[in-house]
XYZ file of C-alpha atoms in Angstrom:
125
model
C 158.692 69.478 116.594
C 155.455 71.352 114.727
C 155.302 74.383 114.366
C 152.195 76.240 115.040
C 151.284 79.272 112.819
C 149.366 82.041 114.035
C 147.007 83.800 111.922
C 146.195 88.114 112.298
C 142.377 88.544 112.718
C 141.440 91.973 111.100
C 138.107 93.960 112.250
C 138.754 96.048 109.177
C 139.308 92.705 106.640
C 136.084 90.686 107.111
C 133.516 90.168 104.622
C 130.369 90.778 106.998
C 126.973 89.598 106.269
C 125.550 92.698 108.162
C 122.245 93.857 109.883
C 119.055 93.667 108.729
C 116.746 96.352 110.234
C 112.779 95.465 109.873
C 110.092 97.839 109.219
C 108.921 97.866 112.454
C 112.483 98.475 113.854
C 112.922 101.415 111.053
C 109.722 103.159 112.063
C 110.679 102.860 116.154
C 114.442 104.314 115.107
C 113.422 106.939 113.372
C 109.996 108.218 115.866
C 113.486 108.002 118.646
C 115.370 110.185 116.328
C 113.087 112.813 115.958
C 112.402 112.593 119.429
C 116.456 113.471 119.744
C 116.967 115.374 116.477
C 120.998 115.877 117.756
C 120.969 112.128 117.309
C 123.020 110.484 114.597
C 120.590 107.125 114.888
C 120.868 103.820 117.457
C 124.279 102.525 117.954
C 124.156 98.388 118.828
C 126.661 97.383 120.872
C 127.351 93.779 123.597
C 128.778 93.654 126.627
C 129.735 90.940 128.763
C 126.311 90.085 131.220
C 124.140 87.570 132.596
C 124.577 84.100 132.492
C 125.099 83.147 129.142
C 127.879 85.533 128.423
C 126.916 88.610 126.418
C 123.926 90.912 126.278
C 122.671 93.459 123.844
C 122.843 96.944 124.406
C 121.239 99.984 122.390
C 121.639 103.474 122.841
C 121.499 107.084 120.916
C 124.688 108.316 119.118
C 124.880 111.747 119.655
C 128.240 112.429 118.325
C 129.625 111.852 115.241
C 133.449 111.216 116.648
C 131.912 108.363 119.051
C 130.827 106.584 115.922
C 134.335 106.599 113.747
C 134.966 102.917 114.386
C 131.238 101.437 113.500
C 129.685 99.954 110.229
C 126.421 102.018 109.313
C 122.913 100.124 108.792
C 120.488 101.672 107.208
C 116.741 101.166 105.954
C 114.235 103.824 105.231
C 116.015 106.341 107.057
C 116.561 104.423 110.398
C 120.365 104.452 111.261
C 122.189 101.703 113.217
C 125.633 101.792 114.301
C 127.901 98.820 115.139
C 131.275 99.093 116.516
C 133.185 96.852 114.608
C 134.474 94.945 117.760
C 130.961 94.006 118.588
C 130.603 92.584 114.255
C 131.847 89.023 115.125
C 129.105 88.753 117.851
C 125.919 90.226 116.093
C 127.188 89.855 112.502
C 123.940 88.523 110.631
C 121.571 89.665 113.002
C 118.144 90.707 112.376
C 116.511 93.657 114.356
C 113.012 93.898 114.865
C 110.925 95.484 117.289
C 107.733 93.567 118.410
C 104.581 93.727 120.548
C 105.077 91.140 123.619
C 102.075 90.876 125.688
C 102.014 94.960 127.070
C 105.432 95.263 126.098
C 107.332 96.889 122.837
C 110.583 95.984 122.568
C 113.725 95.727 120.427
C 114.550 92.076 119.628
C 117.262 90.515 117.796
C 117.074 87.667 115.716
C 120.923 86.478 115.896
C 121.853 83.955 113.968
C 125.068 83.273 116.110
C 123.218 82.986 119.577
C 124.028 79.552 120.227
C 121.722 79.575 123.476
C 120.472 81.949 125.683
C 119.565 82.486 129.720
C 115.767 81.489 130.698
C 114.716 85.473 130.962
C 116.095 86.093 127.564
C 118.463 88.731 128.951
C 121.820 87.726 127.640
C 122.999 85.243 124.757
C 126.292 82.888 123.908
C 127.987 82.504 121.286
């Protein structure tokens, strides 16, 4: 009989290929952080939506103790946080933020999406 052997997976022990933050996505970040100045930056996060399994989700971080487990991005002065649960998932990603039609948004160029749902909403990996 074979015996299987089961490796640990370690957050804390990967060598991650991180996020890169544009100059357009820098200039948004920071024009939201002085907006807020208690902000701490953007912290990028998933959660499980949609149909294709995962969707992106961005928000302020206002405290500092919300932010203990996450990797820091920075460019220019624009801060991202990541919780390192959410790494495997976004790891490599690029963030922009771009002019579609009348829209501005935040978009993420992730090299990991495998395929996404037809309104662009949510993303598999």
């Amino acid at each position: 009989m074979q015996q299987e052997t089961v490796k640990k997976f370690s957050l804390y022990d990967q060598n991650w290929l991180g996020i890169t933050i544009t100059e357009n996505a820098a200039n948004q970040i920071i024009k939201i952080m002085q907006q807020r100045p208690q902000s701490q930056g953007l912290q990028l996060n998933i959660k499980q939506s949609g149909c294709a399994g995962f969707a992106y989700q961005l928000k302020v971080a206002e405290s500092a103790n919300d932010l203990l487990e996450n990797l820091l991005f920075e460019h220019k002065g624009a801060k991202l946080y990541v919780p390192l649960e959410a790494m495997p998932f976004v790891d490599g990603t690029e963030v922009d933020y771009v002019r579609e039609g009348l829209n501005q948004i935040f978009k993420f160029n992730n090299p990991k999406a495998q395929h996404s749902c037809g309104c662009g909403e949510s993303f598999g990996v």
